[in-house]
Coordinates of C-alpha atoms and ligand atoms in Angstrom, one line a residue:
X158 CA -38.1 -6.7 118.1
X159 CA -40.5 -9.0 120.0
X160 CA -41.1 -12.3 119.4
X161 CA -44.7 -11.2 118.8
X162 CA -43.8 -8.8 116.1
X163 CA -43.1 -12.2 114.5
X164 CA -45.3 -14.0 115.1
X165 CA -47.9 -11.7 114.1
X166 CA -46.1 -10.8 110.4
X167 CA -46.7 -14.5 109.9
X168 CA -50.3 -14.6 111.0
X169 CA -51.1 -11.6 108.8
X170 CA -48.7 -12.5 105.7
X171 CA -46.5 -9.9 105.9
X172 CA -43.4 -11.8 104.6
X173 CA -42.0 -10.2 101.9
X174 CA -38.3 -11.4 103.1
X175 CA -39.7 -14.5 101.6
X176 CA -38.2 -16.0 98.3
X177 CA -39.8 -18.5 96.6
X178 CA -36.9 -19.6 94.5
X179 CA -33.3 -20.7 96.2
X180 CA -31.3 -17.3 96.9
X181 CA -28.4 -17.5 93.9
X182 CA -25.8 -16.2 95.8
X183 CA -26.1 -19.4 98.0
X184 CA -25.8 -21.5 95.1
X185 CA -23.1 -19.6 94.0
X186 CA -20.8 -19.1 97.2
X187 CA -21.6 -22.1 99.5
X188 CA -18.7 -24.0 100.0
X189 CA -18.2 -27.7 99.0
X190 CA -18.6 -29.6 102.6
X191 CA -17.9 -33.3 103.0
X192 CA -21.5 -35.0 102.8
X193 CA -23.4 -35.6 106.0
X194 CA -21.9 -31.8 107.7
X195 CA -24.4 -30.6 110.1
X196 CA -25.8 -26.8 109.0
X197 CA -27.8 -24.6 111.0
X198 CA -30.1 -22.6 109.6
X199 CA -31.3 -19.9 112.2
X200 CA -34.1 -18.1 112.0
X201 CA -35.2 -19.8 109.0
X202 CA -38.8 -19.0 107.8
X203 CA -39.9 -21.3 105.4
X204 CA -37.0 -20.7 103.3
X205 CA -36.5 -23.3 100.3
X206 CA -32.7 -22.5 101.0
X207 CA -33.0 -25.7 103.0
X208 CA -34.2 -27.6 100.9
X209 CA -31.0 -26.8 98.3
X210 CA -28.8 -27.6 101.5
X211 CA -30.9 -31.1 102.3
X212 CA -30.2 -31.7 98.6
X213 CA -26.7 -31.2 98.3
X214 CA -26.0 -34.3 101.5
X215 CA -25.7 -32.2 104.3
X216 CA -28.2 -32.5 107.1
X217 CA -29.9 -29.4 107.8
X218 CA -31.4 -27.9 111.0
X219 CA -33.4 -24.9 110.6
X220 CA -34.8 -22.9 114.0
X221 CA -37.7 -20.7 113.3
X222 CA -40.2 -19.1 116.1
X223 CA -43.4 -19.3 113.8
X224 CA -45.3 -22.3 114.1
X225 CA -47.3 -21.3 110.9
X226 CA -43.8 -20.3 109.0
X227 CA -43.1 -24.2 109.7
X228 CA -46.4 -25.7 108.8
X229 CA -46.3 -23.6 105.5
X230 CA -42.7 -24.9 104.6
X231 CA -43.8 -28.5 105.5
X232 CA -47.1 -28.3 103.9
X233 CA -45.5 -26.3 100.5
X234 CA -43.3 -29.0 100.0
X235 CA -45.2 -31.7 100.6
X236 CA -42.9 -33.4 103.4
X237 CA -43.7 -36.3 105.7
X238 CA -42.4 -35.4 109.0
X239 CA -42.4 -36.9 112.5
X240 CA -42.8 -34.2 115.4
X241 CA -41.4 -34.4 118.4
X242 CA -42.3 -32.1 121.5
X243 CA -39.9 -31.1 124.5
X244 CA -40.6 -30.0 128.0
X245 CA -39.3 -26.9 127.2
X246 CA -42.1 -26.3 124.6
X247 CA -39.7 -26.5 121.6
X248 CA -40.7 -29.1 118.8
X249 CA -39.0 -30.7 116.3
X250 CA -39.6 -31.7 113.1
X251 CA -37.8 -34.5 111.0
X252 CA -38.7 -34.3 107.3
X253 CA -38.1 -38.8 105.9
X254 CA -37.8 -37.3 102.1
X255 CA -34.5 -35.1 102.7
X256 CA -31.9 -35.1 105.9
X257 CA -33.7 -32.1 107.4
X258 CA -34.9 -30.9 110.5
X259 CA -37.0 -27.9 111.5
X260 CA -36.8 -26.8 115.6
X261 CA -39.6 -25.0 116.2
X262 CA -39.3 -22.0 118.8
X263 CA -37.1 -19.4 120.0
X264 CA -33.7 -19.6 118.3
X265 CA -32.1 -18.2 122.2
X266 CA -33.8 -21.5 123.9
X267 CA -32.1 -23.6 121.3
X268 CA -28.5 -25.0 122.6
X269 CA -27.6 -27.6 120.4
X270 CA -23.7 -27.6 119.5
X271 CA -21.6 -29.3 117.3
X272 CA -22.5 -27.4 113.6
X273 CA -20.3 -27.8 111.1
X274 CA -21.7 -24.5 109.1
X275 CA -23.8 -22.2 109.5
X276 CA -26.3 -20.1 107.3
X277 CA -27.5 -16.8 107.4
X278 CA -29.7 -15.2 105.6
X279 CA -32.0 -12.5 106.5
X280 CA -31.6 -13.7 110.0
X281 CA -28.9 -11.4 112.0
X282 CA -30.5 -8.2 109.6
X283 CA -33.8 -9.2 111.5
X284 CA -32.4 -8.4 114.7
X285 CA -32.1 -5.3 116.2
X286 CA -29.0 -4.1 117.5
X287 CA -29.0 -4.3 120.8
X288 CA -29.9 -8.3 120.5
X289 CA -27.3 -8.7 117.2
X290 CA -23.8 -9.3 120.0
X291 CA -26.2 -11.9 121.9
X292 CA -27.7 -13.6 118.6
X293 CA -24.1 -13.6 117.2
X294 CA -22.5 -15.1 120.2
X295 CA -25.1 -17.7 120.8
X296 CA -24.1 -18.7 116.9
X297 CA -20.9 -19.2 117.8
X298 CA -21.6 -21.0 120.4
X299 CA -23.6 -23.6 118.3
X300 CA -20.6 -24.2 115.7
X301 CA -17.5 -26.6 115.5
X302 CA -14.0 -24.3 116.0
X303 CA -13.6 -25.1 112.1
X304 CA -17.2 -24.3 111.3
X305 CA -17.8 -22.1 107.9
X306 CA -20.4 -19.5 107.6
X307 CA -21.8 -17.7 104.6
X308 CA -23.6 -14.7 105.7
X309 CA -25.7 -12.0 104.4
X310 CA -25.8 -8.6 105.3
X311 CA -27.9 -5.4 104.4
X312 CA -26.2 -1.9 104.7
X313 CA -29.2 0.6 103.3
X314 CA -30.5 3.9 104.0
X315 CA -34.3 3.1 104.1
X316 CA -35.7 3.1 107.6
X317 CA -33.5 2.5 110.6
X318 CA -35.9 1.0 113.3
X319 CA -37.4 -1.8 111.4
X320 CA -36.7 -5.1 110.0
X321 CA -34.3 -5.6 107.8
X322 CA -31.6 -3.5 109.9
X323 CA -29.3 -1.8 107.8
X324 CA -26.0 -3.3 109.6
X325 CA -22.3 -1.8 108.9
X326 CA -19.3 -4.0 107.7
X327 CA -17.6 -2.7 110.6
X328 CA -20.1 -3.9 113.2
X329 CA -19.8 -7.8 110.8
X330 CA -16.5 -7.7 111.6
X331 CA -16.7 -6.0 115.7
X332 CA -19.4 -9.4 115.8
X333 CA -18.2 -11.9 114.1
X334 CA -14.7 -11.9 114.4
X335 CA -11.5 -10.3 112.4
X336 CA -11.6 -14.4 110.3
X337 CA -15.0 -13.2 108.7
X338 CA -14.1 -11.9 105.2
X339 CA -16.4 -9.6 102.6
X340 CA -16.5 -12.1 99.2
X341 CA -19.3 -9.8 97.6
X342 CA -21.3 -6.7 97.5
X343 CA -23.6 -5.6 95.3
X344 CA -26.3 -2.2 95.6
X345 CA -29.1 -4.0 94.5
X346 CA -30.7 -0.4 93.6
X347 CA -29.0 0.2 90.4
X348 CA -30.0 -3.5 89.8
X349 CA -33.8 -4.1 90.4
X350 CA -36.1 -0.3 90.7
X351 CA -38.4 -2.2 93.0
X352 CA -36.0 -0.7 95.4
X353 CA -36.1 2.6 94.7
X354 CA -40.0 2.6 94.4
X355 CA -40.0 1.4 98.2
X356 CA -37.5 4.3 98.8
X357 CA -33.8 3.4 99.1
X358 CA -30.8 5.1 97.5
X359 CA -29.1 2.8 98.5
X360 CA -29.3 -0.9 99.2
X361 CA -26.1 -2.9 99.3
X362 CA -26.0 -6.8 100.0
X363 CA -23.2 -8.6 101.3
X364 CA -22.0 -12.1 101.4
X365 CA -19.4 -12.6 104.1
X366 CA -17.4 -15.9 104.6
X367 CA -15.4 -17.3 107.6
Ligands
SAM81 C1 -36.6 -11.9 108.0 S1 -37.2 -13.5 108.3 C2 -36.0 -14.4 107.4 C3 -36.4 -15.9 107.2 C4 -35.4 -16.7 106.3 N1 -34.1 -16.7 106.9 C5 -35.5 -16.3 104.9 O1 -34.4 -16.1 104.3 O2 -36.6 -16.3 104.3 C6 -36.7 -13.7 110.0 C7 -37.4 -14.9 110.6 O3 -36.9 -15.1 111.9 C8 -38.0 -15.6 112.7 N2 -37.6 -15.3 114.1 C9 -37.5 -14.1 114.6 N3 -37.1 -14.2 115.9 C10 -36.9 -15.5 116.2 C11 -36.4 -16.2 117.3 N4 -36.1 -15.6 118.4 N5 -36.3 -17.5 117.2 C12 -36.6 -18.2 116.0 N6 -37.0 -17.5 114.9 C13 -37.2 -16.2 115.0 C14 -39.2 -14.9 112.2 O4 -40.4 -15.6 112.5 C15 -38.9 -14.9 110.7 O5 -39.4 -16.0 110.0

């Protein structure tokens, strides 16, 4: 997937991976940090998610490539932000109401380290495979040894070669490492029809934890 592909869903409002409320199963699984832990957010849309996290005390750094996803999220919530540009075209955003930052640009230039947690959602499932070992390692390489992640993961048997990639518990594990652990899986298809009127059997969704 190019980073045009991406661009261009935002420019022409294809964005249905876009929730407006906070996701539950973050609410429900996040672990209890001590206040002020640094999360990353990769590949964050405009994703109110962060705005929970901000909430809760931590400060929160989401990376997203769409300069219009980040206006929207600023502008949607009504933030005052200060923006600084770098030479290597990446911007960043500081929100004054809530200890959160938004990078605009590609989430490979980014090389900040030092994360105490990381999350994931909708983000690895939006790469394709061949890109998922380098997005997974360049994680990695962002977080403390003792970081935690929550992670979600789509296993489905809709269409292969498109966003969101229907990724195998097995590969999770080949990725992430053997510490990562399955906490819950639901098939959202016996759940919610909307799935099987877009055509999926199946549609599980994982939450993973190291
Ligand atoms: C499926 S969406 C998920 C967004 C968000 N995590 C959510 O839960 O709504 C994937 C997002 O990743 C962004 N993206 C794709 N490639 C990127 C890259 N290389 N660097 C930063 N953001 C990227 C896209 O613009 C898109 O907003």
């Amino acid at each position: 997937m190019t980073n045009d592909f991406w661009l261009e869903r935002w420019v022409s409002g294809k964005i249905g991976f876009h929730q407006e409320e906070v996701f539950h199963k973050l609410i429900e699984f996040w672990p209890k940090l001590p206040t002020n832990s640094k999360v990353l957010v990769p590949l964050c849309g405009k994703s109110n998610d962060m705005v929970w996290l901000a909430e809760q005390g931590y400060q929160v750094t989401g990376v997203e490539l769409s300069p219009l996803a980040v206006m929207q999220f600023l502008a949607d919530n009504d933030f005052t932000f200060e923006t600084t540009q770098f030479e290597n075209g990446m911007k960043v955003h500081m929100v004054q109401e809530l200890p959160l930052r938004i990078i605009e640009g590609d989430y490979f230039k980014f090389q900040e380290q030092g994360f105490d947690a990381c999350y994931d959602r909708a983000a690895m499932v939006a790469i394709a495979k061949p890109e998922r070992p380098n997005y997974v390692k360049h994680t990695i390489e962002r977080l403390t040894p003792s970081a935690e992640l929550l992670l979600v993961s789509l296993q489905h048997d809709g269409e292969l070669n498109k966003p969101p990639y229907s990724v195998l518990s097995q590969e999770v594990i080949d990725l992430w490492g053997e510490k990562i652990s399955k906490i819950s899986s639901e098939n959202l298809t016996q759940l919610d029809p909307q799935y099987k009127a877009r055509g999926y059997d199946f549609f599980e969704e994982s939450v993973w934890r190291f």
